[in-house]
Amino acid sequence: QVQLAESGGGLVQPGGSLRLSCAASGFTFSGYSMGWYRQGPGKEREFVASISRGGANRNYADSVKGRFTISRDNDKNTVYLQMNNLKPEDTAVYLCNRARRFWSSYEVGTDWGQGTQVTVSS
């Protein structure tokens, strides 16, 4: 079955960096667009970034543009989120998401990982 396993979260000071990973299994990874979402304390889940099957098309939430970079390695079945210049408002559980449909542009799907906690605090 579909499995998505996030890692790389932790505690970081404002202005710091983290790189999140999402290891995928149970499906043809290269055939799906992928996305990252986050859910902060007391907040609704929100879109962070998405990437197309081959990586050519990337989209970002306005709040992270210029600071976060999404990428993928189809040989390793892994999608990444490089986060730079982190701010306290980036504190959240970050979750990996598989697109709704095979071989299509990204739309949020129903398959989620367990999430990884990112805390930005001095």
PDB file of C-alpha atoms in Angstrom:
ATOM      1  CA  GLN A   1       0.000   0.000   0.000  1.00  0.00           C
ATOM      2  CA  VAL A   2       0.988   3.642  -0.305  1.00  0.00           C
ATOM      3  CA  GLN A   3       3.455   4.721   2.342  1.00  0.00           C
ATOM      4  CA  LEU A   4       4.926   8.178   2.854  1.00  0.00           C
ATOM      5  CA  ALA A   5       7.514   8.677   5.576  1.00  0.00           C
ATOM      6  CA  GLU A   6       8.674  12.186   6.452  1.00  0.00           C
ATOM      7  CA  SER A   7      11.870  12.947   8.316  1.00  0.00           C
ATOM      8  CA  GLY A   8      14.267  15.795   8.983  1.00  0.00           C
ATOM      9  CA  GLY A   9      12.243  17.974  11.314  1.00  0.00           C
ATOM     10  CA  GLY A  10      13.548  19.440  14.539  1.00  0.00           C
ATOM     11  CA  LEU A  11      14.170  22.547  16.583  1.00  0.00           C
ATOM     12  CA  VAL A  12      15.930  25.403  14.822  1.00  0.00           C
ATOM     13  CA  GLN A  13      16.586  29.049  15.605  1.00  0.00           C
ATOM     14  CA  PRO A  14      15.034  31.827  13.514  1.00  0.00           C
ATOM     15  CA  GLY A  15      17.046  32.313  10.366  1.00  0.00           C
ATOM     16  CA  GLY A  16      18.173  28.708  10.365  1.00  0.00           C
ATOM     17  CA  SER A  17      17.655  25.950   7.815  1.00  0.00           C
ATOM     18  CA  LEU A  18      16.263  22.439   7.674  1.00  0.00           C
ATOM     19  CA  ARG A  19      15.861  19.879   4.926  1.00  0.00           C
ATOM     20  CA  LEU A  20      12.847  17.615   5.088  1.00  0.00           C
ATOM     21  CA  SER A  21      12.616  14.306   3.255  1.00  0.00           C
ATOM     22  CA  CYS A  22       9.637  12.163   2.325  1.00  0.00           C
ATOM     23  CA  ALA A  23      10.412   8.587   1.352  1.00  0.00           C
ATOM     24  CA  ALA A  24       7.666   7.013  -0.744  1.00  0.00           C
ATOM     25  CA  SER A  25       6.841   3.368  -1.360  1.00  0.00           C
ATOM     26  CA  GLY A  26       4.006   1.187  -2.569  1.00  0.00           C
ATOM     27  CA  PHE A  27       3.379   3.037  -5.837  1.00  0.00           C
ATOM     28  CA  THR A  28       5.101   4.257  -9.007  1.00  0.00           C
ATOM     29  CA  PHE A  29       6.642   7.401  -7.549  1.00  0.00           C
ATOM     30  CA  SER A  30       7.742   8.923 -10.860  1.00  0.00           C
ATOM     31  CA  GLY A  31       4.148   8.862 -12.078  1.00  0.00           C
ATOM     32  CA  TYR A  32       2.794  11.224  -9.433  1.00  0.00           C
ATOM     33  CA  SER A  33       3.134  14.883  -8.644  1.00  0.00           C
ATOM     34  CA  MET A  34       3.879  15.428  -4.972  1.00  0.00           C
ATOM     35  CA  GLY A  35       3.189  18.111  -2.417  1.00  0.00           C
ATOM     36  CA  TRP A  36       4.071  19.368   1.030  1.00  0.00           C
ATOM     37  CA  TYR A  37       1.538  20.746   3.480  1.00  0.00           C
ATOM     38  CA  ARG A  38       1.850  21.976   7.045  1.00  0.00           C
ATOM     39  CA  GLN A  39      -0.384  22.340  10.061  1.00  0.00           C
ATOM     40  CA  GLY A  40       0.547  24.773  12.776  1.00  0.00           C
ATOM     41  CA  PRO A  41      -0.798  24.725  16.325  1.00  0.00           C
ATOM     42  CA  GLY A  42      -4.464  25.688  16.281  1.00  0.00           C
ATOM     43  CA  LYS A  43      -4.416  26.190  12.535  1.00  0.00           C
ATOM     44  CA  GLU A  44      -5.839  24.434   9.526  1.00  0.00           C
ATOM     45  CA  ARG A  45      -3.651  22.395   7.234  1.00  0.00           C
ATOM     46  CA  GLU A  46      -2.183  24.611   4.508  1.00  0.00           C
ATOM     47  CA  PHE A  47      -0.426  24.085   1.203  1.00  0.00           C
ATOM     48  CA  VAL A  48       3.325  24.727   1.161  1.00  0.00           C
ATOM     49  CA  ALA A  49       4.700  23.498  -2.171  1.00  0.00           C
ATOM     50  CA  SER A  50       4.177  21.027  -5.006  1.00  0.00           C
ATOM     51  CA  ILE A  51       6.305  19.509  -7.718  1.00  0.00           C
ATOM     52  CA  SER A  52       5.446  17.816 -10.996  1.00  0.00           C
ATOM     53  CA  ARG A  53       6.418  14.260 -11.898  1.00  0.00           C
ATOM     54  CA  GLY A  54       9.743  15.198 -13.490  1.00  0.00           C
ATOM     55  CA  GLY A  55      10.394  18.228 -11.312  1.00  0.00           C
ATOM     56  CA  ALA A  56      10.072  20.885 -14.007  1.00  0.00           C
ATOM     57  CA  ASN A  57       6.999  22.573 -12.506  1.00  0.00           C
ATOM     58  CA  ARG A  58       7.041  23.793  -8.917  1.00  0.00           C
ATOM     59  CA  ASN A  59       4.534  25.874  -7.027  1.00  0.00           C
ATOM     60  CA  TYR A  60       4.829  27.563  -3.646  1.00  0.00           C
ATOM     61  CA  ALA A  61       2.629  29.282  -1.127  1.00  0.00           C
ATOM     62  CA  ASP A  62       3.291  33.009  -1.048  1.00  0.00           C
ATOM     63  CA  SER A  63       4.418  32.731   2.562  1.00  0.00           C
ATOM     64  CA  VAL A  64       7.393  30.525   1.657  1.00  0.00           C
ATOM     65  CA  LYS A  65       8.405  31.791  -1.797  1.00  0.00           C
ATOM     66  CA  GLY A  66      12.079  32.638  -1.953  1.00  0.00           C
ATOM     67  CA  ARG A  67      12.830  30.711   1.245  1.00  0.00           C
ATOM     68  CA  PHE A  68      11.707  27.116   0.556  1.00  0.00           C
ATOM     69  CA  THR A  69      12.645  24.845  -2.335  1.00  0.00           C
ATOM     70  CA  ILE A  70      10.899  21.602  -3.242  1.00  0.00           C
ATOM     71  CA  SER A  71      12.772  18.942  -5.186  1.00  0.00           C
ATOM     72  CA  ARG A  72      12.592  15.237  -5.897  1.00  0.00           C
ATOM     73  CA  ASP A  73      14.793  12.271  -6.757  1.00  0.00           C
ATOM     74  CA  ASN A  74      12.821   9.694  -8.703  1.00  0.00           C
ATOM     75  CA  ASP A  75      15.642   7.153  -8.432  1.00  0.00           C
ATOM     76  CA  LYS A  76      15.362   7.323  -4.642  1.00  0.00           C
ATOM     77  CA  ASN A  77      11.547   7.708  -4.528  1.00  0.00           C
ATOM     78  CA  THR A  78      12.004  10.743  -2.339  1.00  0.00           C
ATOM     79  CA  VAL A  79      10.720  14.305  -2.311  1.00  0.00           C
ATOM     80  CA  TYR A  80      12.526  17.027  -0.366  1.00  0.00           C
ATOM     81  CA  LEU A  81      11.747  20.404   1.115  1.00  0.00           C
ATOM     82  CA  GLN A  82      14.723  22.685   1.717  1.00  0.00           C
ATOM     83  CA  MET A  83      13.718  25.403   4.161  1.00  0.00           C
ATOM     84  CA  ASN A  84      15.938  28.445   4.627  1.00  0.00           C
ATOM     85  CA  ASN A  85      15.577  31.623   6.669  1.00  0.00           C
ATOM     86  CA  LEU A  86      13.048  29.938   8.909  1.00  0.00           C
ATOM     87  CA  LYS A  87      10.658  32.064  10.930  1.00  0.00           C
ATOM     88  CA  PRO A  88       8.690  31.289  14.095  1.00  0.00           C
ATOM     89  CA  GLU A  89       5.504  31.260  12.021  1.00  0.00           C
ATOM     90  CA  ASP A  90       6.894  28.300  10.076  1.00  0.00           C
ATOM     91  CA  THR A  91       6.465  26.170  13.188  1.00  0.00           C
ATOM     92  CA  ALA A  92       4.187  23.286  12.219  1.00  0.00           C
ATOM     93  CA  VAL A  93       3.901  19.600  11.469  1.00  0.00           C
ATOM     94  CA  TYR A  94       4.982  19.154   7.858  1.00  0.00           C
ATOM     95  CA  LEU A  95       3.267  16.458   5.831  1.00  0.00           C
ATOM     96  CA  CYS A  96       3.970  14.855   2.492  1.00  0.00           C
ATOM     97  CA  ASN A  97       1.119  14.278   0.052  1.00  0.00           C
ATOM     98  CA  ARG A  98       0.691  12.250  -3.109  1.00  0.00           C
ATOM     99  CA  ALA A  99      -1.310  13.828  -5.924  1.00  0.00           C
ATOM    100  CA  ARG A 100      -4.881  12.682  -6.424  1.00  0.00           C
ATOM    101  CA  ARG A 101      -4.366  11.169  -9.852  1.00  0.00           C
ATOM    102  CA  PHE A 102      -1.631   9.300 -11.672  1.00  0.00           C
ATOM    103  CA  TRP A 103       0.115  11.177 -14.486  1.00  0.00           C
ATOM    104  CA  SER A 104      -1.638  14.485 -13.878  1.00  0.00           C
ATOM    105  CA  SER A 105      -0.897  17.906 -12.473  1.00  0.00           C
ATOM    106  CA  TYR A 106      -0.917  18.284  -8.727  1.00  0.00           C
ATOM    107  CA  GLU A 107      -4.181  18.237  -6.838  1.00  0.00           C
ATOM    108  CA  VAL A 108      -4.184  17.336  -3.188  1.00  0.00           C
ATOM    109  CA  GLY A 109      -4.721  13.636  -2.733  1.00  0.00           C
ATOM    110  CA  THR A 110      -5.850  11.420   0.082  1.00  0.00           C
ATOM    111  CA  ASP A 111      -2.490   9.776   0.893  1.00  0.00           C
ATOM    112  CA  TRP A 112      -0.510  11.414   3.702  1.00  0.00           C
ATOM    113  CA  GLY A 113       2.540  10.665   5.742  1.00  0.00           C
ATOM    114  CA  GLN A 114       2.607  10.869   9.533  1.00  0.00           C
ATOM    115  CA  GLY A 115       4.332  14.243   9.477  1.00  0.00           C
ATOM    116  CA  THR A 116       7.499  15.669  10.955  1.00  0.00           C
ATOM    117  CA  GLN A 117       7.566  18.465  13.528  1.00  0.00           C
ATOM    118  CA  VAL A 118       9.415  21.688  12.749  1.00  0.00           C
ATOM    119  CA  THR A 119       9.823  24.167  15.587  1.00  0.00           C
ATOM    120  CA  VAL A 120      11.413  27.555  14.992  1.00  0.00           C
ATOM    121  CA  SER A 121      12.297  29.239  18.249  1.00  0.00           C
ATOM    122  CA  SER A 122      15.144  31.014  19.970  1.00  0.00           C
TER     123      SER A 122
END
